[in-house]
């Protein structure tokens, strides 16, 4: 039930910036859930907090060191709010809100091969990155951590990416990777498939993203669970779409929607995001 929802889409895309080119995006997203994917079944109502809404303000940047080597940076500020009753809060000594700077991430991606096709191009990209807590938030507060803004894990992730783009703008991107995680958070296999259209005047994609955690994790309220939520085994399948439109001299606006279609040990959240990007 931790807010992995904000991280459920891959931090790197299948497209490369040219040398000296870059972009900076300021974005806002909001997600809400009142059902939880537990084991063996989904349940109505969030324990203690009834309903949870998570909002995030994020600064994302990508820059081309060379045509084949890019750096990607992301830093989110997250606010997580519950709807526990005043009586519940008084009895347990809990609060309905947690907020703060979460985890800073830095990724590098390298295009190691390109293959021309009769009507397009296939690019093969390797990416690696680290995500580590920057804020002083906590994830060890028992059931209060249902609304924690993160799990205080340092993650090291490697990804293999293949991107095909047709000359008419239609593209497909597939990626698969593995994430090593600290603070008792189970390591996880990550994958994503994205289909879309990319041109100078418009961008649109639809994606399906998956996480499969190692079986070293525990289930919420299951055997071995001691109230430490970062140690839970979090799996999910999420679908969504994103759109981007350039507006004026390197400035563009974006928006998107996403929803979990299945999961394990997390909220059944759906949400929206929008942002503004400056490209140079």
PDB file of N, CA and C in Angstrom, residues 107-200:
ATOM      1  N   UNK A 107      19.649   8.378 -13.840  1.00  0.00           N
ATOM      2  CA  UNK A 107      19.822   7.276 -14.777  1.00  0.00           C
ATOM      3  C   UNK A 107      20.713   7.713 -15.939  1.00  0.00           C
ATOM      4  N   UNK A 108      21.448   6.760 -16.467  1.00  0.00           N
ATOM      5  CA  UNK A 108      22.204   6.955 -17.698  1.00  0.00           C
ATOM      6  C   UNK A 108      21.713   5.927 -18.706  1.00  0.00           C
ATOM      7  N   UNK A 109      21.566   6.369 -19.954  1.00  0.00           N
ATOM      8  CA  UNK A 109      21.171   5.408 -20.985  1.00  0.00           C
ATOM      9  C   UNK A 109      22.077   5.568 -22.196  1.00  0.00           C
ATOM     10  N   UNK A 110      22.419   4.431 -22.780  1.00  0.00           N
ATOM     11  CA  UNK A 110      23.385   4.388 -23.881  1.00  0.00           C
ATOM     12  C   UNK A 110      22.807   3.596 -25.044  1.00  0.00           C
ATOM     13  N   UNK A 111      22.762   4.228 -26.221  1.00  0.00           N
ATOM     14  CA  UNK A 111      22.314   3.537 -27.432  1.00  0.00           C
ATOM     15  C   UNK A 111      23.523   2.838 -28.031  1.00  0.00           C
ATOM     16  N   UNK A 112      23.534   1.508 -27.930  1.00  0.00           N
ATOM     17  CA  UNK A 112      24.705   0.750 -28.361  1.00  0.00           C
ATOM     18  C   UNK A 112      24.555   0.173 -29.769  1.00  0.00           C
ATOM     19  N   UNK A 113      23.356   0.239 -30.346  1.00  0.00           N
ATOM     20  CA  UNK A 113      23.178  -0.272 -31.711  1.00  0.00           C
ATOM     21  C   UNK A 113      21.925   0.339 -32.325  1.00  0.00           C
ATOM     22  N   UNK A 114      21.974   0.537 -33.651  1.00  0.00           N
ATOM     23  CA  UNK A 114      20.821   0.995 -34.431  1.00  0.00           C
ATOM     24  C   UNK A 114      20.771   0.200 -35.719  1.00  0.00           C
ATOM     25  N   UNK A 115      19.575  -0.162 -36.128  1.00  0.00           N
ATOM     26  CA  UNK A 115      19.391  -0.924 -37.355  1.00  0.00           C
ATOM     27  C   UNK A 115      18.307  -0.279 -38.204  1.00  0.00           C
ATOM     28  N   UNK A 116      18.650   0.069 -39.430  1.00  0.00           N
ATOM     29  CA  UNK A 116      17.669   0.643 -40.341  1.00  0.00           C
ATOM     30  C   UNK A 116      16.800  -0.469 -40.923  1.00  0.00           C
ATOM     31  N   UNK A 117      15.513  -0.181 -41.047  1.00  0.00           N
ATOM     32  CA  UNK A 117      14.572  -1.075 -41.703  1.00  0.00           C
ATOM     33  C   UNK A 117      14.063  -0.373 -42.958  1.00  0.00           C
ATOM     34  N   UNK A 118      13.355  -1.081 -43.834  1.00  0.00           N
ATOM     35  CA  UNK A 118      12.882  -0.427 -45.057  1.00  0.00           C
ATOM     36  C   UNK A 118      12.057   0.830 -44.811  1.00  0.00           C
ATOM     37  N   UNK A 119      11.340   0.890 -43.675  1.00  0.00           N
ATOM     38  CA  UNK A 119      10.479   2.050 -43.442  1.00  0.00           C
ATOM     39  C   UNK A 119      10.623   2.609 -42.027  1.00  0.00           C
ATOM     40  N   UNK A 120      11.782   2.421 -41.427  1.00  0.00           N
ATOM     41  CA  UNK A 120      11.949   2.937 -40.073  1.00  0.00           C
ATOM     42  C   UNK A 120      13.312   2.625 -39.503  1.00  0.00           C
ATOM     43  N   UNK A 121      13.393   2.611 -38.160  1.00  0.00           N
ATOM     44  CA  UNK A 121      14.657   2.413 -37.458  1.00  0.00           C
ATOM     45  C   UNK A 121      14.396   1.694 -36.141  1.00  0.00           C
ATOM     46  N   UNK A 122      15.313   0.764 -35.805  1.00  0.00           N
ATOM     47  CA  UNK A 122      15.278   0.085 -34.517  1.00  0.00           C
ATOM     48  C   UNK A 122      16.500   0.513 -33.720  1.00  0.00           C
ATOM     49  N   UNK A 123      16.273   0.977 -32.496  1.00  0.00           N
ATOM     50  CA  UNK A 123      17.354   1.352 -31.602  1.00  0.00           C
ATOM     51  C   UNK A 123      17.394   0.406 -30.410  1.00  0.00           C
ATOM     52  N   UNK A 124      18.618   0.058 -30.004  1.00  0.00           N
ATOM     53  CA  UNK A 124      18.821  -0.793 -28.837  1.00  0.00           C
ATOM     54  C   UNK A 124      19.573   0.016 -27.789  1.00  0.00           C
ATOM     55  N   UNK A 125      19.008   0.072 -26.582  1.00  0.00           N
ATOM     56  CA  UNK A 125      19.501   0.962 -25.540  1.00  0.00           C
ATOM     57  C   UNK A 125      19.693   0.182 -24.241  1.00  0.00           C
ATOM     58  N   UNK A 126      20.794   0.460 -23.551  1.00  0.00           N
ATOM     59  CA  UNK A 126      21.017  -0.054 -22.203  1.00  0.00           C
ATOM     60  C   UNK A 126      20.945   1.113 -21.227  1.00  0.00           C
ATOM     61  N   UNK A 127      20.275   0.917 -20.112  1.00  0.00           N
ATOM     62  CA  UNK A 127      20.125   1.984 -19.121  1.00  0.00           C
ATOM     63  C   UNK A 127      20.406   1.426 -17.734  1.00  0.00           C
ATOM     64  N   UNK A 128      20.952   2.287 -16.882  1.00  0.00           N
ATOM     65  CA  UNK A 128      21.200   1.921 -15.487  1.00  0.00           C
ATOM     66  C   UNK A 128      21.026   3.161 -14.631  1.00  0.00           C
ATOM     67  N   UNK A 129      20.552   2.965 -13.411  1.00  0.00           N
ATOM     68  CA  UNK A 129      20.333   4.122 -12.564  1.00  0.00           C
ATOM     69  C   UNK A 129      20.277   3.779 -11.101  1.00  0.00           C
ATOM     70  N   UNK A 130      20.303   4.823 -10.287  1.00  0.00           N
ATOM     71  CA  UNK A 130      20.196   4.688  -8.847  1.00  0.00           C
ATOM     72  C   UNK A 130      19.109   5.629  -8.345  1.00  0.00           C
ATOM     73  N   UNK A 131      18.302   5.146  -7.418  1.00  0.00           N
ATOM     74  CA  UNK A 131      17.297   5.954  -6.735  1.00  0.00           C
ATOM     75  C   UNK A 131      17.546   5.813  -5.240  1.00  0.00           C
ATOM     76  N   UNK A 132      17.641   6.932  -4.542  1.00  0.00           N
ATOM     77  CA  UNK A 132      17.966   6.874  -3.123  1.00  0.00           C
ATOM     78  C   UNK A 132      17.231   7.975  -2.369  1.00  0.00           C
ATOM     79  N   UNK A 133      16.846   7.730  -1.121  1.00  0.00           N
ATOM     80  CA  UNK A 133      16.098   8.739  -0.368  1.00  0.00           C
ATOM     81  C   UNK A 133      16.885  10.038  -0.208  1.00  0.00           C
ATOM     82  N   UNK A 134      16.201  11.138  -0.438  1.00  0.00           N
ATOM     83  CA  UNK A 134      16.784  12.457  -0.215  1.00  0.00           C
ATOM     84  C   UNK A 134      16.126  13.136   0.981  1.00  0.00           C
ATOM     85  N   UNK A 135      14.820  12.928   1.145  1.00  0.00           N
ATOM     86  CA  UNK A 135      14.113  13.494   2.286  1.00  0.00           C
ATOM     87  C   UNK A 135      14.301  12.657   3.535  1.00  0.00           C
ATOM     88  N   UNK A 136      13.841  13.190   4.680  1.00  0.00           N
ATOM     89  CA  UNK A 136      13.995  12.500   5.956  1.00  0.00           C
ATOM     90  C   UNK A 136      12.715  11.790   6.383  1.00  0.00           C
ATOM     91  N   UNK A 137      11.885  11.390   5.418  1.00  0.00           N
ATOM     92  CA  UNK A 137      10.641  10.703   5.738  1.00  0.00           C
ATOM     93  C   UNK A 137      10.914   9.345   6.390  1.00  0.00           C
ATOM     94  N   UNK A 138       9.877   8.789   7.050  1.00  0.00           N
ATOM     95  CA  UNK A 138      10.011   7.505   7.730  1.00  0.00           C
ATOM     96  C   UNK A 138       9.124   6.452   7.061  1.00  0.00           C
ATOM     97  N   UNK A 139       9.534   5.187   7.202  1.00  0.00           N
ATOM     98  CA  UNK A 139       8.749   4.073   6.664  1.00  0.00           C
ATOM     99  C   UNK A 139       8.625   2.954   7.683  1.00  0.00           C
ATOM    100  N   UNK A 140       8.879   3.271   8.965  1.00  0.00           N
ATOM    101  CA  UNK A 140       8.900   2.258  10.024  1.00  0.00           C
ATOM    102  C   UNK A 140       7.938   2.597  11.151  1.00  0.00           C
ATOM    103  N   UNK A 141       6.767   3.128  10.796  1.00  0.00           N
ATOM    104  CA  UNK A 141       5.810   3.589  11.796  1.00  0.00           C
ATOM    105  C   UNK A 141       4.607   2.671  11.928  1.00  0.00           C
ATOM    106  N   UNK A 142       4.778   1.398  11.645  1.00  0.00           N
ATOM    107  CA  UNK A 142       3.665   0.458  11.754  1.00  0.00           C
ATOM    108  C   UNK A 142       2.563   0.800  10.765  1.00  0.00           C
ATOM    109  N   UNK A 143       1.317   0.709  11.204  1.00  0.00           N
ATOM    110  CA  UNK A 143       0.195   0.967  10.296  1.00  0.00           C
ATOM    111  C   UNK A 143       0.144   2.421   9.831  1.00  0.00           C
ATOM    112  N   UNK A 144       0.800   3.329  10.545  1.00  0.00           N
ATOM    113  CA  UNK A 144       0.897   4.704  10.063  1.00  0.00           C
ATOM    114  C   UNK A 144       1.588   4.742   8.704  1.00  0.00           C
ATOM    115  N   UNK A 145       2.470   3.780   8.454  1.00  0.00           N
ATOM    116  CA  UNK A 145       3.230   3.749   7.196  1.00  0.00           C
ATOM    117  C   UNK A 145       2.397   3.327   6.002  1.00  0.00           C
ATOM    118  N   UNK A 146       1.116   3.019   6.206  1.00  0.00           N
ATOM    119  CA  UNK A 146       0.236   2.823   5.056  1.00  0.00           C
ATOM    120  C   UNK A 146       0.244   4.068   4.179  1.00  0.00           C
ATOM    121  N   UNK A 147       0.392   5.251   4.793  1.00  0.00           N
ATOM    122  CA  UNK A 147       0.440   6.484   4.005  1.00  0.00           C
ATOM    123  C   UNK A 147       1.848   7.082   3.967  1.00  0.00           C
ATOM    124  N   UNK A 148       2.877   6.253   4.211  1.00  0.00           N
ATOM    125  CA  UNK A 148       4.255   6.732   4.050  1.00  0.00           C
ATOM    126  C   UNK A 148       4.482   7.160   2.603  1.00  0.00           C
ATOM    127  N   UNK A 149       5.378   8.107   2.378  1.00  0.00           N
ATOM    128  CA  UNK A 149       5.610   8.601   1.022  1.00  0.00           C
ATOM    129  C   UNK A 149       6.660   7.801   0.272  1.00  0.00           C
ATOM    130  N   UNK A 150       7.229   6.772   0.882  1.00  0.00           N
ATOM    131  CA  UNK A 150       8.228   5.940   0.218  1.00  0.00           C
ATOM    132  C   UNK A 150       8.673   4.838   1.147  1.00  0.00           C
ATOM    133  N   UNK A 151       9.624   4.027   0.720  1.00  0.00           N
ATOM    134  CA  UNK A 151      10.082   2.905   1.547  1.00  0.00           C
ATOM    135  C   UNK A 151      11.525   3.038   2.029  1.00  0.00           C
ATOM    136  N   UNK A 152      12.163   4.196   1.802  1.00  0.00           N
ATOM    137  CA  UNK A 152      13.533   4.468   2.231  1.00  0.00           C
ATOM    138  C   UNK A 152      14.510   3.413   1.718  1.00  0.00           C
ATOM    139  N   UNK A 153      14.301   2.990   0.502  1.00  0.00           N
ATOM    140  CA  UNK A 153      15.183   2.009  -0.134  1.00  0.00           C
ATOM    141  C   UNK A 153      16.086   2.698  -1.148  1.00  0.00           C
ATOM    142  N   UNK A 154      17.334   2.258  -1.209  1.00  0.00           N
ATOM    143  CA  UNK A 154      18.218   2.644  -2.306  1.00  0.00           C
ATOM    144  C   UNK A 154      18.152   1.550  -3.358  1.00  0.00           C
ATOM    145  N   UNK A 155      17.723   1.918  -4.574  1.00  0.00           N
ATOM    146  CA  UNK A 155      17.525   0.956  -5.654  1.00  0.00           C
ATOM    147  C   UNK A 155      18.559   1.167  -6.742  1.00  0.00           C
ATOM    148  N   UNK A 156      19.128   0.074  -7.208  1.00  0.00           N
ATOM    149  CA  UNK A 156      20.018   0.094  -8.366  1.00  0.00           C
ATOM    150  C   UNK A 156      19.358  -0.749  -9.451  1.00  0.00           C
ATOM    151  N   UNK A 157      19.078  -0.127 -10.586  1.00  0.00           N
ATOM    152  CA  UNK A 157      18.256  -0.758 -11.626  1.00  0.00           C
ATOM    153  C   UNK A 157      18.979  -0.769 -12.953  1.00  0.00           C
ATOM    154  N   UNK A 158      18.907  -1.897 -13.657  1.00  0.00           N
ATOM    155  CA  UNK A 158      19.414  -2.012 -15.020  1.00  0.00           C
ATOM    156  C   UNK A 158      18.281  -2.367 -15.963  1.00  0.00           C
ATOM    157  N   UNK A 159      18.290  -1.769 -17.160  1.00  0.00           N
ATOM    158  CA  UNK A 159      17.216  -1.967 -18.125  1.00  0.00           C
ATOM    159  C   UNK A 159      17.784  -2.206 -19.521  1.00  0.00           C
ATOM    160  N   UNK A 160      17.142  -3.087 -20.268  1.00  0.00           N
ATOM    161  CA  UNK A 160      17.427  -3.283 -21.688  1.00  0.00           C
ATOM    162  C   UNK A 160      16.200  -2.822 -22.466  1.00  0.00           C
ATOM    163  N   UNK A 161      16.421  -1.956 -23.462  1.00  0.00           N
ATOM    164  CA  UNK A 161      15.319  -1.292 -24.163  1.00  0.00           C
ATOM    165  C   UNK A 161      15.485  -1.466 -25.667  1.00  0.00           C
ATOM    166  N   UNK A 162      14.392  -1.772 -26.342  1.00  0.00           N
ATOM    167  CA  UNK A 162      14.362  -1.807 -27.805  1.00  0.00           C
ATOM    168  C   UNK A 162      13.238  -0.903 -28.280  1.00  0.00           C
ATOM    169  N   UNK A 163      13.534  -0.047 -29.244  1.00  0.00           N
ATOM    170  CA  UNK A 163      12.548   0.906 -29.748  1.00  0.00           C
ATOM    171  C   UNK A 163      12.511   0.850 -31.272  1.00  0.00           C
ATOM    172  N   UNK A 164      11.317   0.653 -31.817  1.00  0.00           N
ATOM    173  CA  UNK A 164      11.128   0.715 -33.273  1.00  0.00           C
ATOM    174  C   UNK A 164      10.260   1.914 -33.604  1.00  0.00           C
ATOM    175  N   UNK A 165      10.693   2.717 -34.558  1.00  0.00           N
ATOM    176  CA  UNK A 165       9.906   3.868 -34.999  1.00  0.00           C
ATOM    177  C   UNK A 165       9.783   3.844 -36.514  1.00  0.00           C
ATOM    178  N   UNK A 166       8.534   3.830 -36.986  1.00  0.00           N
ATOM    179  CA  UNK A 166       8.232   3.877 -38.411  1.00  0.00           C
ATOM    180  C   UNK A 166       8.382   5.309 -38.901  1.00  0.00           C
ATOM    181  N   UNK A 167       8.662   5.457 -40.166  1.00  0.00           N
ATOM    182  CA  UNK A 167       8.813   6.805 -40.736  1.00  0.00           C
ATOM    183  C   UNK A 167       7.550   7.652 -40.621  1.00  0.00           C
ATOM    184  N   UNK A 168       6.394   7.000 -40.460  1.00  0.00           N
ATOM    185  CA  UNK A 168       5.146   7.754 -40.331  1.00  0.00           C
ATOM    186  C   UNK A 168       4.877   8.216 -38.898  1.00  0.00           C
ATOM    187  N   UNK A 169       5.777   7.886 -37.953  1.00  0.00           N
ATOM    188  CA  UNK A 169       5.640   8.339 -36.570  1.00  0.00           C
ATOM    189  C   UNK A 169       5.177   7.284 -35.590  1.00  0.00           C
ATOM    190  N   UNK A 170       4.613   6.186 -36.061  1.00  0.00           N
ATOM    191  CA  UNK A 170       4.178   5.125 -35.166  1.00  0.00           C
ATOM    192  C   UNK A 170       5.400   4.421 -34.563  1.00  0.00           C
ATOM    193  N   UNK A 171       5.352   4.129 -33.271  1.00  0.00           N
ATOM    194  CA  UNK A 171       6.502   3.489 -32.625  1.00  0.00           C
ATOM    195  C   UNK A 171       6.043   2.439 -31.616  1.00  0.00           C
ATOM    196  N   UNK A 172       6.981   1.566 -31.273  1.00  0.00           N
ATOM    197  CA  UNK A 172       6.780   0.567 -30.226  1.00  0.00           C
ATOM    198  C   UNK A 172       8.062   0.465 -29.417  1.00  0.00           C
ATOM    199  N   UNK A 173       7.931   0.441 -28.102  1.00  0.00           N
ATOM    200  CA  UNK A 173       9.070   0.330 -27.210  1.00  0.00           C
ATOM    201  C   UNK A 173       8.832  -0.785 -26.213  1.00  0.00           C
ATOM    202  N   UNK A 174       9.803  -1.665 -26.072  1.00  0.00           N
ATOM    203  CA  UNK A 174       9.742  -2.698 -25.055  1.00  0.00           C
ATOM    204  C   UNK A 174      10.974  -2.625 -24.173  1.00  0.00           C
ATOM    205  N   UNK A 175      10.799  -2.814 -22.889  1.00  0.00           N
ATOM    206  CA  UNK A 175      11.947  -2.819 -21.996  1.00  0.00           C
ATOM    207  C   UNK A 175      11.749  -3.815 -20.878  1.00  0.00           C
ATOM    208  N   UNK A 176      12.873  -4.359 -20.404  1.00  0.00           N
ATOM    209  CA  UNK A 176      12.853  -5.304 -19.302  1.00  0.00           C
ATOM    210  C   UNK A 176      14.093  -5.045 -18.457  1.00  0.00           C
ATOM    211  N   UNK A 177      13.961  -5.217 -17.147  1.00  0.00           N
ATOM    212  CA  UNK A 177      15.091  -4.945 -16.280  1.00  0.00           C
ATOM    213  C   UNK A 177      14.916  -5.562 -14.916  1.00  0.00           C
ATOM    214  N   UNK A 178      15.921  -5.306 -14.073  1.00  0.00           N
ATOM    215  CA  UNK A 178      15.916  -5.860 -12.723  1.00  0.00           C
ATOM    216  C   UNK A 178      16.391  -4.792 -11.759  1.00  0.00           C
ATOM    217  N   UNK A 179      15.757  -4.732 -10.574  1.00  0.00           N
ATOM    218  CA  UNK A 179      16.061  -3.704  -9.589  1.00  0.00           C
ATOM    219  C   UNK A 179      16.497  -4.345  -8.278  1.00  0.00           C
ATOM    220  N   UNK A 180      17.709  -3.974  -7.827  1.00  0.00           N
ATOM    221  CA  UNK A 180      18.230  -4.413  -6.534  1.00  0.00           C
ATOM    222  C   UNK A 180      17.883  -3.358  -5.496  1.00  0.00           C
ATOM    223  N   UNK A 181      17.311  -3.771  -4.347  1.00  0.00           N
ATOM    224  CA  UNK A 181      16.752  -2.819  -3.400  1.00  0.00           C
ATOM    225  C   UNK A 181      17.218  -3.106  -1.971  1.00  0.00           C
ATOM    226  N   UNK A 182      17.369  -2.036  -1.201  1.00  0.00           N
ATOM    227  CA  UNK A 182      17.822  -2.145   0.181  1.00  0.00           C
ATOM    228  C   UNK A 182      16.637  -2.029   1.148  1.00  0.00           C
ATOM    229  N   UNK A 183      16.934  -1.941   2.453  1.00  0.00           N
ATOM    230  CA  UNK A 183      15.941  -1.734   3.499  1.00  0.00           C
ATOM    231  C   UNK A 183      14.871  -2.827   3.520  1.00  0.00           C
ATOM    232  N   UNK A 184      15.297  -4.067   3.250  1.00  0.00           N
ATOM    233  CA  UNK A 184      14.418  -5.247   3.267  1.00  0.00           C
ATOM    234  C   UNK A 184      13.369  -5.238   2.165  1.00  0.00           C
ATOM    235  N   UNK A 185      13.435  -4.281   1.228  1.00  0.00           N
ATOM    236  CA  UNK A 185      12.506  -4.256   0.104  1.00  0.00           C
ATOM    237  C   UNK A 185      12.891  -5.359  -0.880  1.00  0.00           C
ATOM    238  N   UNK A 186      11.962  -6.224  -1.274  1.00  0.00           N
ATOM    239  CA  UNK A 186      12.317  -7.301  -2.211  1.00  0.00           C
ATOM    240  C   UNK A 186      12.799  -6.752  -3.557  1.00  0.00           C
ATOM    241  N   UNK A 187      13.821  -7.395  -4.113  1.00  0.00           N
ATOM    242  CA  UNK A 187      14.243  -7.068  -5.476  1.00  0.00           C
ATOM    243  C   UNK A 187      13.093  -7.362  -6.433  1.00  0.00           C
ATOM    244  N   UNK A 188      13.153  -6.776  -7.644  1.00  0.00           N
ATOM    245  CA  UNK A 188      11.994  -6.919  -8.525  1.00  0.00           C
ATOM    246  C   UNK A 188      12.392  -6.961  -9.988  1.00  0.00           C
ATOM    247  N   UNK A 189      11.643  -7.750 -10.760  1.00  0.00           N
ATOM    248  CA  UNK A 189      11.731  -7.783 -12.213  1.00  0.00           C
ATOM    249  C   UNK A 189      10.748  -6.766 -12.768  1.00  0.00           C
ATOM    250  N   UNK A 190      11.224  -5.910 -13.680  1.00  0.00           N
ATOM    251  CA  UNK A 190      10.419  -4.830 -14.240  1.00  0.00           C
ATOM    252  C   UNK A 190      10.270  -5.005 -15.743  1.00  0.00           C
ATOM    253  N   UNK A 191       9.116  -4.672 -16.279  1.00  0.00           N
ATOM    254  CA  UNK A 191       8.917  -4.725 -17.728  1.00  0.00           C
ATOM    255  C   UNK A 191       7.887  -3.695 -18.134  1.00  0.00           C
ATOM    256  N   UNK A 192       7.958  -3.294 -19.409  1.00  0.00           N
ATOM    257  CA  UNK A 192       7.004  -2.318 -19.933  1.00  0.00           C
ATOM    258  C   UNK A 192       6.924  -2.441 -21.448  1.00  0.00           C
ATOM    259  N   UNK A 193       5.714  -2.333 -21.955  1.00  0.00           N
ATOM    260  CA  UNK A 193       5.477  -2.285 -23.394  1.00  0.00           C
ATOM    261  C   UNK A 193       4.700  -1.019 -23.694  1.00  0.00           C
ATOM    262  N   UNK A 194       5.180  -0.252 -24.678  1.00  0.00           N
ATOM    263  CA  UNK A 194       4.559   1.030 -25.000  1.00  0.00           C
ATOM    264  C   UNK A 194       4.358   1.128 -26.502  1.00  0.00           C
ATOM    265  N   UNK A 195       3.162   1.553 -26.927  1.00  0.00           N
ATOM    266  CA  UNK A 195       2.837   1.789 -28.325  1.00  0.00           C
ATOM    267  C   UNK A 195       2.371   3.227 -28.463  1.00  0.00           C
ATOM    268  N   UNK A 196       2.751   3.874 -29.576  1.00  0.00           N
ATOM    269  CA  UNK A 196       2.331   5.258 -29.692  1.00  0.00           C
ATOM    270  C   UNK A 196       2.656   5.878 -31.029  1.00  0.00           C
ATOM    271  N   UNK A 197       2.527   7.199 -31.039  1.00  0.00           N
ATOM    272  CA  UNK A 197       2.773   8.008 -32.223  1.00  0.00           C
ATOM    273  C   UNK A 197       3.593   9.218 -31.796  1.00  0.00           C
ATOM    274  N   UNK A 198       4.704   9.456 -32.481  1.00  0.00           N
ATOM    275  CA  UNK A 198       5.599  10.561 -32.136  1.00  0.00           C
ATOM    276  C   UNK A 198       5.930  11.356 -33.392  1.00  0.00           C
ATOM    277  N   UNK A 199       5.581  12.625 -33.386  1.00  0.00           N
ATOM    278  CA  UNK A 199       5.885  13.515 -34.504  1.00  0.00           C
ATOM    279  C   UNK A 199       6.175  14.903 -33.940  1.00  0.00           C
ATOM    280  N   UNK A 200       6.504  15.832 -34.813  1.00  0.00           N
ATOM    281  CA  UNK A 200       6.904  17.162 -34.352  1.00  0.00           C
ATOM    282  C   UNK A 200       5.768  17.934 -33.709  1.00  0.00           C
TER     283      UNK A 200
END
